[in-house]
Structure formats: C-alpha cells, structure tokens
Amino acid sequence: MFVDRAKITIKSGKGGNGAVTFRREAFVPEGGPDGGDGGKGGDVIFQADENLRTLMDFRYKRKYEAESGQDGMKKKRYGKNGEDLVIKVPVGTLVIDEESGKVMRDLTEHGQSFVAAKGGRGGKGNMKFATPTRQAPNFAEAGGFAKERNVILEMKLIADVGLVGFPNVGKSSLLSMATSAKPKIANYHFTTIEPNLGVVSIYDSSFVMADIAGIIEGANEGAGLGHYFLKHIERTKVLIHIVDVSGSEGRDPKEDFDKINSELVQYSEKLLKKPQIVVANKIDILGCSADPEDLEICEEYIEFRKYVEEKGFKVMPMSAAAGIGVQQVIEEAYKALLEVEANPPEDDEEYEYFDFEADDYDPDYRKVFAEYDGEAYVIYGSQLEKIFNSTNFNDLGSRRYLFRYIENSGIYDTLKEMGMEEGDTIKLFDMEFEYYDEDYSYYED
C-alpha cells in the first residue's frame, strides 16, 4: 500500500531536575551543597532517508517520545542527557505543524534533518545557588518542560520524469516497457490507485520515472483521487503527457489533451511551465507504425499532431503495448531532462514556514494568570509552574521565594477583582490553600 500522508504526535524529553544534596565535611554548614545539575531532555529530530518509499510505518505507530534527562546527583555529578529521537522519513516529505498549518521543513535530500521539538533544559543543582549569605541552599531547580506537538507528514514523490494522462491511455505500459517496474496493466476503465516508480537506464546514465495516476476531470477540485496524486507532479522536472490518439475509450484525443492540461494549470500554474512531451499512444490501433512515411497518411494522428503543435508542444507517436516508438520517447525525455538540469528553474514552491524562533520565545512565560473553575480560584503560569516544581516545601527559604513571586506578580489584586474573599480556596497546581487577607511581610527577606 502506498501511504503518502500521516499524522503523528511527537514529544521531546523533559529536562532532569537538579539535586539537593550536601557533602559531609567538618566546619561547612550542613556539610556544604553538592547537588549536580539535571541532564538535558532529548530532542525529536526528523531525517530524510532515501531507503524509505512510503509513510506506511506511521499508520501503526502514532506517538513518538524522546528520552528525558536524568536528575542530578550528589557529589556534583550531573545527570545524563536524554537520547535524541531520530525519526526517519522518505526523501520528499513535508513536515507540517498541525496547529499553525505551517511547514516546519521540506526534506528533499538524503540525510537532511532538523530538530522539530527541543528537549527541556536540565535544572540546576543546589550547589549553583550557594552564595556567601546563603551557604546551604535547600532547594534546586526543576528541569525544563518537554515540548509536545502534533505534526502532519506529507510525502511528495521526487521523480525526474512524470507520466500524466487519462486512465487507460498507456502510462503503466510505458513504465513497464522503459523500466523494471511491474505495474498492474489491463484494459481498466478506472485509474491506477497508487503511483508507480521505475528507473530508466539510458546510455551510461539513468533517471527516475513515475506514473502519476489519478487524474480525471475535476481532479484539481479533489474529484476522484485528484489532490492525492496531483501534488506528486510538483517535484517532477519533465512531464510526458500520454494521449490515446485512437480514441478507443470513446473520447476525443484533442479534448483529452486540453482537459488534462486544464486540470494541471488549475491545480498549479507552475505545472505547465515544466517541459512537456506529448505522446500520441496506440497508433497501432489506427493501423499506423512509427515509420515517418506511414504516419503522414495516418489522418487521425496528423490531425492531433497539428492541433497540439499549434499550442507549442512537441508530439511523438508511440504504441507502448507493441513497443513502437518507446525508445524514441525515452531519449526525448532524457534530452529534456538534461536541459532542465543544465538550466534549473528558480525554486518557486511557496510555503508559509514555521517560525522556530517565535515558538521558542513565549511572551507570556513570566505572567501569572487566574480563573475561577466554580469551586476554587486557580492560578497558573509557565514560570510559576517551574518555580513551584523547584520548591522544597520543607524549607522556609524555598517556600518564601515561591509565595513572594506570587505576591509580586499582582495576581492577588486580580483575584480580589474577580470576587475572591477571605476563606475562599486558591488552587496552585496540585496544592490548595485558603485565602486570608493578611500582612505578607512574613515572606520578605
């Protein structure tokens, strides 16, 4: 099964907490602090791997989590950093942040990688808080938070040459004749339901050819499997547009040609800027061969060729099933490919990229917020949570720092404006206490 889209949840590792320990040494208050720092949490990294072809693995595993940092230890020993989690995806995968809808990175080369979620910073041990006036700190810093987000993985095939055209016009037949690919071939009146790729060997070189199936009238609006496959054409360098010149399906070849190009341009105008070789397939049904003299008396072919050439496209005759003209088409595609590679177009893929710098900066990090949940007044905030997690409630100095931070934030005035009165319950994460309007100088140094 070909899977080219998946949604997963990623979570970086939490930073390890700093340690609160003391060495045993004479004449040093409480033995002297020697708690080490916690280790950094592991990052979540996406890496492109050319050995992968689909996003199949992500259908069965949806959550990926990096290792958390180890807590600090006594004797000034630092905790071990958490292992980074490397998630390998096929080359050509877009990694998109689901919440913002912005592209985090477009992985187009083997080995290309980026950090999608940074691990939390390790917390400082109590030895880092020792000062001349506070020689035995009985508290340490909590580790930094892990970062969790949902991401969408969207794969776009990276092929040199793409085959386009209506169903049953001979795309799969050409692919099977030109490469070692083995697509299912029959007189279907419906389209291939997944793209096929093959490697074409020519002279001392090779290139990748893809059968971009699924294009029918209305595909640009999502009809059939329209968007599912049209996106794969965006990365191809050359297009081979195959048309059933015999009209064996009861359609007009000229209308087929116009309809496919209309779908391409309505999906993205840049698709018609790509070199396009138009192939008039099934000439054998018309009783024609690839011989130039024979073709000149093949009225249906001549009429189609004239119509297409007037629009600025080159037309080549072929019968993929009979092996007529296949080599000539491949050579023409290779020639066009060399020209594109010698004069590559400007990269015009327009994405709105995710701002990692803004993501790392939280303007509300130091703010304290309040709300009433029907039973208690809840106060919360990012820095407040970190200070709360770092607080040693058995230590007066550590408790005093926490409550002084809350008071200095001005949140008590906000709570009073919300209607808080004496005796009401205040909820601080997993701790609850009653409010009394007293003098808080107790918490001052």
Short mmCIF file of C-alpha atoms in Angstrom, two decimals:
data_model
loop_
_atom_site.label_atom_id
_atom_site.label_comp_id
_atom_site.label_asym_id
_atom_site.label_seq_id
_atom_site.Cartn_x
_atom_site.Cartn_y
_atom_site.Cartn_z
CA MET A 1 0.00 0.00 0.00
CA PHE A 2 1.26 3.47 -0.88
CA VAL A 3 0.87 5.85 2.07
CA ASP A 4 1.81 9.48 1.50
CA ARG A 5 0.16 11.27 4.43
CA ALA A 6 0.19 10.64 8.17
CA LYS A 7 -0.45 12.49 11.42
CA ILE A 8 1.65 11.74 14.49
CA THR A 9 2.34 13.20 17.93
CA ILE A 10 5.90 13.98 18.95
CA LYS A 11 7.20 14.84 22.41
CA SER A 12 10.71 15.85 23.41
CA GLY A 13 12.32 14.74 26.65
CA LYS A 14 11.85 16.65 29.90
CA GLY A 15 14.95 18.13 31.49
CA GLY A 16 16.25 16.37 34.59
CA ASN A 17 15.78 18.06 37.96
CA GLY A 18 18.70 19.49 39.86
CA ALA A 19 19.71 17.60 43.02
CA VAL A 20 19.53 18.82 46.62
CA THR A 21 22.39 17.09 48.44
CA PHE A 22 25.13 18.02 50.91
CA ARG A 23 28.63 16.74 51.44
CA ARG A 24 29.76 15.75 54.90
CA GLU A 25 32.67 17.96 55.84
CA ALA A 26 33.62 19.49 59.16
CA PHE A 27 33.07 23.23 59.67
CA VAL A 28 30.92 23.52 56.50
CA PRO A 29 27.24 24.45 57.23
CA GLU A 30 25.09 21.36 56.69
CA GLY A 31 28.07 19.75 55.01
CA GLY A 32 28.01 22.11 52.04
CA PRO A 33 25.82 21.82 48.94
CA ASP A 34 26.99 19.41 46.25
CA GLY A 35 23.84 18.66 44.22
CA GLY A 36 24.56 18.33 40.49
CA ASP A 37 22.55 19.63 37.55
CA GLY A 38 19.95 17.57 35.74
CA GLY A 39 20.55 16.35 32.18
CA LYS A 40 19.01 17.92 29.10
CA GLY A 41 15.98 16.20 27.62
CA GLY A 42 16.34 14.54 24.22
CA ASP A 43 15.33 16.35 21.02
CA VAL A 44 12.94 14.95 18.40
CA ILE A 45 14.68 15.04 15.02
CA PHE A 46 13.29 14.29 11.57
CA GLN A 47 15.73 12.92 8.99
CA ALA A 48 15.23 12.13 5.31
CA ASP A 49 16.20 8.60 4.27
CA GLU A 50 16.35 7.55 0.61
CA ASN A 51 15.76 3.91 1.59
CA LEU A 52 12.18 4.67 2.63
CA ARG A 53 9.46 4.88 -0.01
CA THR A 54 6.20 5.49 1.90
CA LEU A 55 4.88 6.67 5.26
CA MET A 56 3.44 3.23 5.98
CA ASP A 57 5.19 2.86 9.36
CA PHE A 58 3.32 5.88 10.72
CA ARG A 59 -0.06 4.17 10.22
CA TYR A 60 0.72 1.81 13.08
CA LYS A 61 2.69 3.98 15.48
CA ARG A 62 1.33 7.45 16.10
CA LYS A 63 3.22 8.73 19.16
CA TYR A 64 6.97 9.31 19.38
CA GLU A 65 8.73 10.46 22.54
CA ALA A 66 12.37 11.26 23.20
CA GLU A 67 14.15 10.25 26.40
CA SER A 68 14.02 12.60 29.39
CA GLY A 69 17.17 13.88 31.07
CA GLN A 70 18.38 12.18 34.22
CA ASP A 71 18.11 14.03 37.54
CA GLY A 72 21.27 15.46 39.08
CA MET A 73 23.14 13.50 41.73
CA LYS A 74 25.23 14.06 44.81
CA LYS A 75 28.96 14.79 44.71
CA LYS A 76 28.33 17.40 41.99
CA ARG A 77 27.50 14.73 39.43
CA TYR A 78 25.43 15.84 36.51
CA GLY A 79 22.51 13.79 35.24
CA LYS A 80 22.83 12.08 31.87
CA ASN A 81 21.34 13.85 28.88
CA GLY A 82 18.34 12.15 27.33
CA GLU A 83 18.87 10.38 23.99
CA ASP A 84 17.65 12.26 20.94
CA LEU A 85 14.90 10.54 18.97
CA VAL A 86 15.60 10.43 15.23
CA ILE A 87 12.50 9.79 13.11
CA LYS A 88 13.37 8.75 9.55
CA VAL A 89 11.03 9.71 6.73
CA PRO A 90 11.20 9.31 2.92
CA VAL A 91 13.01 11.93 0.87
CA GLY A 92 10.40 14.41 -0.33
CA THR A 93 8.48 14.61 2.95
CA LEU A 94 6.94 17.85 4.20
CA VAL A 95 6.75 18.13 7.99
CA ILE A 96 3.84 20.39 8.93
CA ASP A 97 2.84 21.75 12.34
CA GLU A 98 -0.84 20.83 12.68
CA GLU A 99 -1.83 23.69 14.98
CA SER A 100 -0.50 26.50 12.77
CA GLY A 101 -0.68 24.68 9.43
CA LYS A 102 2.82 25.94 8.63
CA VAL A 103 5.62 23.89 7.06
CA MET A 104 8.36 23.12 9.55
CA ARG A 105 10.75 21.74 6.93
CA ASP A 106 10.75 20.32 3.40
CA LEU A 107 13.13 17.34 3.42
CA THR A 108 14.28 16.94 -0.18
CA GLU A 109 17.76 15.42 0.20
CA HIS A 110 19.06 12.20 1.73
CA GLY A 111 20.40 12.83 5.25
CA GLN A 112 18.76 16.24 5.60
CA SER A 113 17.43 16.72 9.13
CA PHE A 114 16.09 19.26 11.62
CA VAL A 115 15.00 19.48 15.26
CA ALA A 116 11.20 19.53 15.44
CA ALA A 117 10.91 19.61 19.24
CA LYS A 118 13.71 20.64 21.59
CA GLY A 119 14.26 18.82 24.84
CA GLY A 120 13.88 20.62 28.16
CA ARG A 121 16.93 22.19 29.76
CA GLY A 122 18.38 20.45 32.79
CA GLY A 123 17.67 22.07 36.16
CA LYS A 124 20.46 23.47 38.32
CA GLY A 125 21.52 21.61 41.44
CA ASN A 126 21.62 23.31 44.82
CA MET A 127 25.39 23.88 44.58
CA LYS A 128 24.63 26.50 41.89
CA PHE A 129 22.51 28.52 44.36
CA ALA A 130 25.13 28.81 47.09
CA THR A 131 26.15 32.40 47.91
CA PRO A 132 28.19 33.99 50.72
CA THR A 133 24.94 34.76 52.56
CA ARG A 134 23.12 31.54 51.60
CA GLN A 135 25.74 28.87 52.09
CA ALA A 136 23.41 25.88 52.39
CA PRO A 137 20.53 26.23 49.89
CA ASN A 138 17.98 23.51 50.49
CA PHE A 139 16.37 23.70 47.07
CA ALA A 140 17.23 23.11 43.40
CA GLU A 141 15.80 23.99 40.01
CA ALA A 142 13.31 21.76 38.23
CA GLY A 143 14.11 20.54 34.74
CA GLY A 144 12.72 22.34 31.69
CA PHE A 145 9.42 21.25 30.20
CA ALA A 146 9.10 18.79 27.35
CA LYS A 147 7.57 20.07 24.12
CA GLU A 148 4.70 18.15 22.59
CA ARG A 149 3.02 18.83 19.25
CA ASN A 150 1.04 17.15 16.52
CA VAL A 151 2.68 17.11 13.10
CA ILE A 152 1.44 16.10 9.68
CA LEU A 153 3.79 14.22 7.37
CA GLU A 154 3.05 14.71 3.69
CA MET A 155 5.14 12.98 1.07
CA LYS A 156 5.61 14.24 -2.47
CA LEU A 157 7.37 11.86 -4.83
CA ILE A 158 10.69 13.03 -6.15
CA ALA A 159 10.91 11.75 -9.73
CA ASP A 160 12.76 13.16 -12.72
CA VAL A 161 10.02 12.38 -15.24
CA GLY A 162 6.30 12.12 -14.55
CA LEU A 163 3.70 10.39 -16.73
CA VAL A 164 0.31 12.09 -16.89
CA GLY A 165 -2.88 11.42 -18.81
CA PHE A 166 -6.36 9.94 -18.51
CA PRO A 167 -6.85 6.38 -17.21
CA ASN A 168 -6.12 3.55 -19.63
CA VAL A 169 -4.09 5.62 -22.10
CA GLY A 170 -0.88 3.59 -21.67
CA LYS A 171 1.07 5.19 -18.82
CA SER A 172 1.61 1.94 -16.96
CA SER A 173 2.50 0.18 -20.22
CA LEU A 174 5.21 2.75 -20.98
CA LEU A 175 6.58 2.48 -17.44
CA SER A 176 6.78 -1.31 -17.68
CA MET A 177 8.49 -1.14 -21.11
CA ALA A 178 11.02 1.50 -20.08
CA THR A 179 11.87 0.28 -16.58
CA SER A 180 11.87 -2.85 -14.44
CA ALA A 181 8.72 -1.68 -12.65
CA LYS A 182 5.83 -4.13 -12.75
CA PRO A 183 2.63 -2.10 -12.55
CA LYS A 184 -0.70 -3.88 -12.95
CA ILE A 185 -1.77 -3.49 -16.58
CA ALA A 186 -5.19 -4.30 -18.06
CA ASN A 187 -7.96 -2.68 -20.01
CA TYR A 188 -9.33 -0.92 -16.94
CA HIS A 189 -11.85 1.87 -17.26
CA PHE A 190 -10.62 3.27 -13.99
CA THR A 191 -7.31 4.67 -12.88
CA THR A 192 -4.36 3.16 -11.04
CA ILE A 193 -4.93 3.86 -7.34
CA GLU A 194 -1.30 4.39 -6.38
CA PRO A 195 1.71 5.86 -8.20
CA ASN A 196 4.42 3.57 -9.54
CA LEU A 197 8.10 4.39 -9.94
CA GLY A 198 10.85 2.86 -12.02
CA VAL A 199 14.44 3.61 -13.00
CA VAL A 200 15.13 4.15 -16.69
CA SER A 201 18.64 3.18 -17.84
CA ILE A 202 19.83 5.08 -20.88
CA TYR A 203 23.34 5.35 -22.29
CA ASP A 204 25.62 5.49 -19.22
CA SER A 205 23.06 7.23 -17.08
CA SER A 206 19.61 6.75 -15.57
CA PHE A 207 16.62 8.69 -14.29
CA VAL A 208 13.51 8.01 -12.21
CA MET A 209 10.16 7.84 -13.96
CA ALA A 210 6.82 7.92 -12.12
CA ASP A 211 3.34 7.03 -13.30
CA ILE A 212 1.30 9.84 -11.75
CA ALA A 213 -2.14 8.29 -11.92
CA GLY A 214 -5.47 9.50 -10.60
CA ILE A 215 -6.04 12.48 -12.90
CA ILE A 216 -9.60 12.80 -14.17
CA GLU A 217 -11.79 15.76 -14.98
CA GLY A 218 -12.31 17.77 -11.79
CA ALA A 219 -9.15 16.39 -10.18
CA ASN A 220 -7.95 19.89 -9.24
CA GLU A 221 -11.07 20.20 -7.06
CA GLY A 222 -10.39 16.86 -5.42
CA ALA A 223 -12.54 14.70 -7.67
CA GLY A 224 -11.58 11.04 -7.56
CA LEU A 225 -8.07 10.93 -6.11
CA GLY A 226 -7.21 14.31 -7.60
CA HIS A 227 -5.27 16.10 -4.87
CA TYR A 228 -3.91 12.77 -3.66
CA PHE A 229 -1.84 12.49 -6.87
CA LEU A 230 -1.57 15.98 -8.35
CA LYS A 231 0.79 17.00 -5.57
CA HIS A 232 3.28 14.35 -6.72
CA ILE A 233 3.70 16.11 -10.09
CA GLU A 234 5.05 19.24 -8.42
CA ARG A 235 8.55 17.84 -7.90
CA THR A 236 8.99 16.24 -11.35
CA LYS A 237 11.28 18.02 -13.81
CA VAL A 238 9.78 16.78 -17.09
CA LEU A 239 6.25 15.64 -17.96
CA ILE A 240 5.29 13.01 -20.53
CA HIS A 241 1.65 13.59 -21.41
CA ILE A 242 0.21 10.41 -22.90
CA VAL A 243 -2.96 10.63 -25.02
CA ASP A 244 -4.93 7.76 -26.57
CA VAL A 245 -4.84 9.03 -30.15
CA SER A 246 -7.04 6.13 -31.30
CA GLY A 247 -9.98 7.27 -29.17
CA SER A 248 -10.50 3.65 -28.11
CA GLU A 249 -12.28 4.80 -24.93
CA GLY A 250 -14.80 6.81 -26.95
CA ARG A 251 -13.18 10.15 -26.14
CA ASP A 252 -11.79 12.84 -28.45
CA PRO A 253 -7.94 12.89 -28.15
CA LYS A 254 -7.83 16.68 -28.55
CA GLU A 255 -10.34 17.13 -25.72
CA ASP A 256 -8.37 14.70 -23.56
CA PHE A 257 -5.23 16.75 -24.10
CA ASP A 258 -6.97 20.02 -23.20
CA LYS A 259 -8.75 18.60 -20.15
CA ILE A 260 -5.58 17.17 -18.57
CA ASN A 261 -3.67 20.42 -19.08
CA SER A 262 -6.62 22.33 -17.67
CA GLU A 263 -6.53 20.20 -14.52
CA LEU A 264 -2.79 20.76 -14.19
CA VAL A 265 -2.95 24.55 -14.54
CA GLN A 266 -5.95 24.86 -12.22
CA TYR A 267 -4.09 22.93 -9.56
CA SER A 268 -0.89 24.95 -10.03
CA GLU A 269 0.14 27.19 -12.92
CA LYS A 270 3.75 26.20 -12.47
CA LEU A 271 2.96 22.68 -13.71
CA LEU A 272 2.53 23.92 -17.29
CA LYS A 273 5.91 25.65 -17.05
CA LYS A 274 7.57 22.24 -16.91
CA PRO A 275 8.84 20.74 -20.21
CA GLN A 276 6.02 18.57 -21.56
CA ILE A 277 6.39 15.89 -24.21
CA VAL A 278 3.06 14.89 -25.73
CA VAL A 279 2.88 11.23 -26.75
CA ALA A 280 0.21 10.01 -29.18
CA ASN A 281 -0.17 6.42 -27.97
CA LYS A 282 -1.96 3.42 -29.51
CA ILE A 283 -1.10 4.34 -33.11
CA ASP A 284 -1.16 0.62 -33.88
CA ILE A 285 -4.95 0.62 -33.36
CA LEU A 286 -5.11 3.20 -36.15
CA GLY A 287 -3.19 0.79 -38.37
CA CYS A 288 -0.10 3.03 -38.32
CA SER A 289 3.54 2.44 -37.48
CA ALA A 290 6.32 4.77 -36.37
CA ASP A 291 7.62 4.96 -39.95
CA PRO A 292 7.52 8.66 -40.99
CA GLU A 293 6.01 7.87 -44.39
CA ASP A 294 3.31 5.71 -42.81
CA LEU A 295 2.49 8.43 -40.25
CA GLU A 296 1.98 11.05 -42.95
CA ILE A 297 -1.06 9.17 -44.22
CA CYS A 298 -2.42 8.48 -40.73
CA GLU A 299 -5.14 11.12 -40.69
CA GLU A 300 -6.17 10.90 -37.02
CA TYR A 301 -2.55 11.23 -35.90
CA ILE A 302 -1.81 14.11 -38.28
CA GLU A 303 -4.92 15.98 -37.13
CA PHE A 304 -3.99 15.52 -33.45
CA ARG A 305 -0.34 16.46 -34.01
CA LYS A 306 -1.29 19.66 -35.83
CA TYR A 307 -3.69 20.67 -33.06
CA VAL A 308 -1.12 20.12 -30.29
CA GLU A 309 1.85 21.65 -32.12
CA GLU A 310 -0.16 24.84 -32.64
CA LYS A 311 -0.25 25.08 -28.83
CA GLY A 312 3.56 24.87 -28.69
CA PHE A 313 4.07 21.23 -27.71
CA LYS A 314 6.08 18.53 -29.45
CA VAL A 315 4.19 15.34 -30.36
CA MET A 316 5.71 11.88 -30.64
CA PRO A 317 3.97 8.69 -31.94
CA MET A 318 4.05 5.53 -29.85
CA SER A 319 2.45 2.18 -29.20
CA ALA A 320 3.64 1.12 -25.75
CA ALA A 321 1.89 -2.25 -25.98
CA ALA A 322 3.66 -3.08 -29.26
CA GLY A 323 6.95 -1.47 -28.29
CA ILE A 324 6.72 1.06 -31.14
CA GLY A 325 8.39 4.42 -30.52
CA VAL A 326 9.13 3.73 -26.85
CA GLN A 327 12.89 4.22 -27.13
CA GLN A 328 12.44 7.49 -29.02
CA VAL A 329 10.16 8.84 -26.29
CA ILE A 330 12.66 7.88 -23.59
CA GLU A 331 15.50 9.56 -25.48
CA GLU A 332 13.47 12.73 -25.91
CA ALA A 333 12.62 12.77 -22.19
CA TYR A 334 16.28 12.28 -21.30
CA LYS A 335 17.27 15.15 -23.59
CA ALA A 336 14.68 17.44 -21.97
CA LEU A 337 15.84 16.34 -18.51
CA LEU A 338 19.46 17.26 -19.29
CA GLU A 339 18.36 20.70 -20.46
CA VAL A 340 16.39 21.31 -17.26
CA GLU A 341 19.29 20.19 -15.09
CA ALA A 342 21.69 22.44 -17.03
CA ASN A 343 19.33 25.41 -16.57
CA PRO A 344 17.33 24.69 -13.43
CA PRO A 345 14.27 26.90 -12.85
CA GLU A 346 14.05 29.05 -9.78
CA ASP A 347 12.54 27.31 -6.81
CA ASP A 348 9.01 28.64 -6.79
CA GLU A 349 7.49 26.38 -4.15
CA GLU A 350 5.76 28.81 -1.83
CA TYR A 351 5.23 27.63 1.72
CA GLU A 352 4.49 29.54 4.86
CA TYR A 353 7.27 28.28 7.10
CA PHE A 354 7.03 27.66 10.83
CA ASP A 355 8.85 30.25 12.95
CA PHE A 356 11.00 28.26 15.36
CA GLU A 357 12.44 31.39 16.96
CA ALA A 358 8.97 32.69 17.81
CA ASP A 359 7.99 29.24 19.05
CA ASP A 360 10.90 29.21 21.49
CA TYR A 361 10.01 32.67 22.76
CA ASP A 362 6.90 32.77 24.94
CA PRO A 363 5.93 36.40 25.73
CA ASP A 364 3.63 35.15 28.49
CA TYR A 365 6.24 32.94 30.14
CA ARG A 366 6.63 35.16 33.22
CA LYS A 367 2.97 36.12 33.54
CA VAL A 368 0.67 34.65 36.19
CA PHE A 369 -2.96 34.02 35.23
CA ALA A 370 -6.11 33.34 37.23
CA GLU A 371 -9.54 31.86 36.60
CA TYR A 372 -12.46 30.55 38.63
CA ASP A 373 -13.43 26.93 37.99
CA GLY A 374 -16.65 27.00 40.02
CA GLU A 375 -15.06 25.70 43.19
CA ALA A 376 -11.72 27.45 43.56
CA TYR A 377 -9.64 30.27 42.16
CA VAL A 378 -6.93 28.71 40.01
CA ILE A 379 -3.63 30.49 39.43
CA TYR A 380 -1.13 29.28 36.85
CA GLY A 381 1.72 30.31 34.57
CA SER A 382 4.74 28.75 32.86
CA GLN A 383 7.44 30.25 35.08
CA LEU A 384 5.21 29.86 38.12
CA GLU A 385 4.93 26.13 37.38
CA LYS A 386 8.69 25.80 37.11
CA ILE A 387 9.24 27.65 40.40
CA PHE A 388 6.53 25.50 42.03
CA ASN A 389 8.24 22.32 40.84
CA SER A 390 11.56 23.63 42.18
CA THR A 391 10.18 24.48 45.62
CA ASN A 392 11.20 22.49 48.66
CA PHE A 393 8.14 22.90 50.88
CA ASN A 394 10.14 21.68 53.88
CA ASP A 395 12.46 24.64 53.53
CA LEU A 396 11.35 28.10 54.71
CA GLY A 397 13.55 29.99 52.23
CA SER A 398 12.30 27.98 49.29
CA ARG A 399 8.63 28.44 50.28
CA ARG A 400 9.21 32.13 50.86
CA TYR A 401 10.62 32.54 47.34
CA LEU A 402 7.55 30.90 45.78
CA PHE A 403 4.95 32.94 47.67
CA ARG A 404 6.89 36.18 47.24
CA TYR A 405 6.91 35.52 43.48
CA ILE A 406 3.13 35.03 43.52
CA GLU A 407 2.55 38.19 45.56
CA ASN A 408 4.88 40.32 43.41
CA SER A 409 3.02 39.19 40.28
CA GLY A 410 -0.02 41.18 41.46
CA ILE A 411 -2.31 38.19 41.00
CA TYR A 412 -3.94 38.71 44.44
CA ASP A 413 -5.32 42.06 43.29
CA THR A 414 -6.69 40.34 40.20
CA LEU A 415 -8.33 37.65 42.32
CA LYS A 416 -9.98 40.28 44.52
CA GLU A 417 -11.36 41.99 41.43
CA MET A 418 -12.77 38.62 40.38
CA GLY A 419 -14.65 38.48 43.69
CA MET A 420 -12.34 36.43 45.90
CA GLU A 421 -13.00 36.81 49.62
CA GLU A 422 -11.39 35.55 52.80
CA GLY A 423 -11.83 31.82 53.24
CA ASP A 424 -12.07 31.12 49.50
CA THR A 425 -9.91 28.34 48.11
CA ILE A 426 -6.93 29.05 45.90
CA LYS A 427 -5.64 26.18 43.77
CA LEU A 428 -1.94 26.20 42.87
CA PHE A 429 -1.35 23.19 40.60
CA ASP A 430 -1.79 20.17 42.90
CA MET A 431 -1.90 22.26 46.10
CA GLU A 432 -4.89 24.06 47.62
CA PHE A 433 -4.96 26.68 50.41
CA GLU A 434 -7.43 29.16 51.89
CA TYR A 435 -7.02 32.88 51.31
CA TYR A 436 -6.70 35.28 54.23
CA ASP A 437 -6.07 38.99 53.74
CA GLU A 438 -3.06 39.28 55.99
CA ASP A 439 0.24 41.11 56.01
CA TYR A 440 2.61 39.21 53.71
CA SER A 441 5.76 40.79 55.17
CA TYR A 442 6.39 37.29 56.56
CA TYR A 443 7.64 36.36 53.15
CA GLU A 444 10.00 39.31 52.82
CA ASP A 445 13.73 38.92 53.46
#
